[in-house]
PDB file of C-alpha atoms in Angstrom:
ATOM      1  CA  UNK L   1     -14.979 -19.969  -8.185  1.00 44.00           C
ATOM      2  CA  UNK L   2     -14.358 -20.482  -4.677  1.00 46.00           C
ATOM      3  CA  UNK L   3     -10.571 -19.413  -4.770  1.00 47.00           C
ATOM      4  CA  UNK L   4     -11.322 -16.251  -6.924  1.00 49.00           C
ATOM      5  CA  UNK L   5     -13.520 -15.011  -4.139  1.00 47.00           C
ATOM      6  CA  UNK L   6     -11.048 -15.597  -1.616  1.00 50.00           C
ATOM      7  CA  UNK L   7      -8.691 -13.791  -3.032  1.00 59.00           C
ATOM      8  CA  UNK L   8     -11.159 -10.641  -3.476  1.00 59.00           C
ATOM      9  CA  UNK L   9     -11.773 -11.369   0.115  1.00 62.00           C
ATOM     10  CA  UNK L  10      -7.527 -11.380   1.251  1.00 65.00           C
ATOM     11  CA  UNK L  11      -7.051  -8.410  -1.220  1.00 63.00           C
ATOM     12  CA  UNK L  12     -10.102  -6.222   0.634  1.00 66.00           C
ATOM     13  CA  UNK L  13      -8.571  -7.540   3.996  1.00 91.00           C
ATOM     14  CA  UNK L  14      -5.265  -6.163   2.905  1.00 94.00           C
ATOM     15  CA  UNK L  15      -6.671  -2.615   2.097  1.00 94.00           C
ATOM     16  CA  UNK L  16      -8.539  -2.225   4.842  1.00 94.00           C
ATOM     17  CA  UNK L  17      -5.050  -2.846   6.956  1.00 95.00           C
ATOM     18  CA  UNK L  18      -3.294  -0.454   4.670  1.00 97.00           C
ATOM     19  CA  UNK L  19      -6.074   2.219   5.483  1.00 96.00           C
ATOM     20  CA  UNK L  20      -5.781   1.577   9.486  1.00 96.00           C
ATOM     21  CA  UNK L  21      -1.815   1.915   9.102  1.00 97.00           C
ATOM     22  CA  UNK L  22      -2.489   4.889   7.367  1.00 97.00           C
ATOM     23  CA  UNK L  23      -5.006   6.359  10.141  1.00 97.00           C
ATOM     24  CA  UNK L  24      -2.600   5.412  12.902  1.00 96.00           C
ATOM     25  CA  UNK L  25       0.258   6.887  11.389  1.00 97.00           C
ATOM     26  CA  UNK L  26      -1.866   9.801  10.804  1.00 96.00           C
ATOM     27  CA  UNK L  27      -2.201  10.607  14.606  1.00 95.00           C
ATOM     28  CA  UNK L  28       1.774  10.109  14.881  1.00 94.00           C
ATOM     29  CA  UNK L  29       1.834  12.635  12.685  1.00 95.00           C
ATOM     30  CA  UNK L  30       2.653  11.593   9.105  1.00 95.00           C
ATOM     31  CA  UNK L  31       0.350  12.404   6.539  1.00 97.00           C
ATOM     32  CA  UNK L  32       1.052   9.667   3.595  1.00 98.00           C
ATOM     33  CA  UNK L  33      -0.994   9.499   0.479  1.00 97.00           C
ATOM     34  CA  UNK L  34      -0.595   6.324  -2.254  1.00 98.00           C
ATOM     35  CA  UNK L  35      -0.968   7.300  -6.187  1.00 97.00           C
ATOM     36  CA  UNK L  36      -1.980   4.404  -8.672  1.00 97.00           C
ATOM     37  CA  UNK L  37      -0.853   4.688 -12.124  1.00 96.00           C
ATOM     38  CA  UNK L  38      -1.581   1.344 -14.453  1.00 96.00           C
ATOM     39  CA  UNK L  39      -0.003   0.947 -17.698  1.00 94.00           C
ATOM     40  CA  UNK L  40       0.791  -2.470 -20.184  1.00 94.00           C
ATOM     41  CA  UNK L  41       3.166  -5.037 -19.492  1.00 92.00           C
ATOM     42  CA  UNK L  42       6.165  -5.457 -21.998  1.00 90.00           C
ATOM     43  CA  UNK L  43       3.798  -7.982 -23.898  1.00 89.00           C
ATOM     44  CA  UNK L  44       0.499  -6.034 -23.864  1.00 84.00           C
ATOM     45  CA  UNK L  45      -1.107  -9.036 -22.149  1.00 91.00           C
ATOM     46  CA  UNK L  46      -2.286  -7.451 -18.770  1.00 94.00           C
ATOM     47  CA  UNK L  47      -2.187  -4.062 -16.910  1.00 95.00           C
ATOM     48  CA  UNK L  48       0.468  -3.536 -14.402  1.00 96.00           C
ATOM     49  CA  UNK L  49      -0.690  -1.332 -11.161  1.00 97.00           C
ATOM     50  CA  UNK L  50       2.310   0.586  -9.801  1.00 97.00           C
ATOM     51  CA  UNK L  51       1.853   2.448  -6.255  1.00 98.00           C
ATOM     52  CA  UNK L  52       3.848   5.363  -5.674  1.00 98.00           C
ATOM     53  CA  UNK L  53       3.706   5.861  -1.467  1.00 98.00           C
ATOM     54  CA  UNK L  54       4.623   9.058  -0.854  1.00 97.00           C
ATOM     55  CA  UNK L  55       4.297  12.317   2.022  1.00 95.00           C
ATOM     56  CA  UNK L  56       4.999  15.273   0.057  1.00 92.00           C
ATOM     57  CA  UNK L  57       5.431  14.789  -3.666  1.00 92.00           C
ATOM     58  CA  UNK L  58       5.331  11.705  -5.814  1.00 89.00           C
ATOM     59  CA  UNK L  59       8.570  12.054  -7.281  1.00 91.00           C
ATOM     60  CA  UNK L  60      10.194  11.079  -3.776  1.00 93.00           C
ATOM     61  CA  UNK L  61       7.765   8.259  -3.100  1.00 95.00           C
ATOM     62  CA  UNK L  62       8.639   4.469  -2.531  1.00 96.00           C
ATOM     63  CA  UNK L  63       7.598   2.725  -5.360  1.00 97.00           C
ATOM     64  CA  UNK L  64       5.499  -0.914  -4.788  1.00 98.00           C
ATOM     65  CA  UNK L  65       4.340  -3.143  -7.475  1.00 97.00           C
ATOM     66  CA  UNK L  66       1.920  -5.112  -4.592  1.00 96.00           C
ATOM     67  CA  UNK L  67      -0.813  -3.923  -1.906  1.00 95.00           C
ATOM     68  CA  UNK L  68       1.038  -6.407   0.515  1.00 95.00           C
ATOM     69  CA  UNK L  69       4.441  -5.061  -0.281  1.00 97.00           C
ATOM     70  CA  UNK L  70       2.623  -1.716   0.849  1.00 98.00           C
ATOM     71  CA  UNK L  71       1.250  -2.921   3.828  1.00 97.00           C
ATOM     72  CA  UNK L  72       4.844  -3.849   5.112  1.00 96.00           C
ATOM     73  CA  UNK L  73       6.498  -0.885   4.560  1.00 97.00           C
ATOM     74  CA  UNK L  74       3.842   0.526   6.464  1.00 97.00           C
ATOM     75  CA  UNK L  75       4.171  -1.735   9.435  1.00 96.00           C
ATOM     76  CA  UNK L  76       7.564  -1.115   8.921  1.00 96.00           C
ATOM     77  CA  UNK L  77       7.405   2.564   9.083  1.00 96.00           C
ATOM     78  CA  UNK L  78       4.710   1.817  12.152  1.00 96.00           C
ATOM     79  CA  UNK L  79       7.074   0.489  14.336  1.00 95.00           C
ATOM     80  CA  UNK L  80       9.591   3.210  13.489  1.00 94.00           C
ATOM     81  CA  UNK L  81       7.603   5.978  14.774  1.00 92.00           C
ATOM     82  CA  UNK L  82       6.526   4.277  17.674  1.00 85.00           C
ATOM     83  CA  UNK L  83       3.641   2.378  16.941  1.00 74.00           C
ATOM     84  CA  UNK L  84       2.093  -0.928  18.415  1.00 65.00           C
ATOM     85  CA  UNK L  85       5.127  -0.538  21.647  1.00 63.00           C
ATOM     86  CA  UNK L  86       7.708   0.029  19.334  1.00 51.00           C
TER      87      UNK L  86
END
C-alpha cells in the first residue's frame, strides 16, 4: 500500500511541475497545450496514454508516452527560451 501511494504522490508532483513549466513558458510567450488520447496495448491487457505536446495543431506535436518524458522536454524547451538564467 505504502508504495502505491507514493507513486500517486511522485506522479501529482510531476504534474504540478509540468503545469508551472507550462505557466512560465506562457509569460515567454509560448502558448503549449498537451492532448491525451488512450487506446489498448497490442495484447488488450492495459490502456496506453499517449501525449501529443503541441502549440498550434496536434498533428505537429511531440509525441510522449510518459508525464516525466514531458516534463523534460519542457525544461528542455525552458532553458531554450531563456528560462531559469539560461
Amino acid at each position: 500500500m505504502g508504495s502505491s501511494l507514493l507513486k500517486g504522490c511522485e506522479i501529482m508532483n510531476i504534474q504540478s511541475k509540468i503545469n508551472k513549466l507550462l505557466m512560465a513558458l506562457r509569460l515567454k510567450g509560448i502558448y503549449l497545450r498537451i492532448n491525451t488520447e488512450q487506446f489498448p496495448s497490442d495484447d488488450m491487457d492495459r490502456m496506453i496514454t499517449k501525449y501529443i505536446v503541441y502549440e498550434t495543431h496536434p498533428r505537429q506535436g511531440q509525441v510522449f508516452y510518459s508525464k516525466l518524458n514531458i516534463l523534460e522536454y519542457l525544461v528542455k524547451l525552458y532553458k531554450e527560451v531563456g528560462g531559469a538564467d539560461g
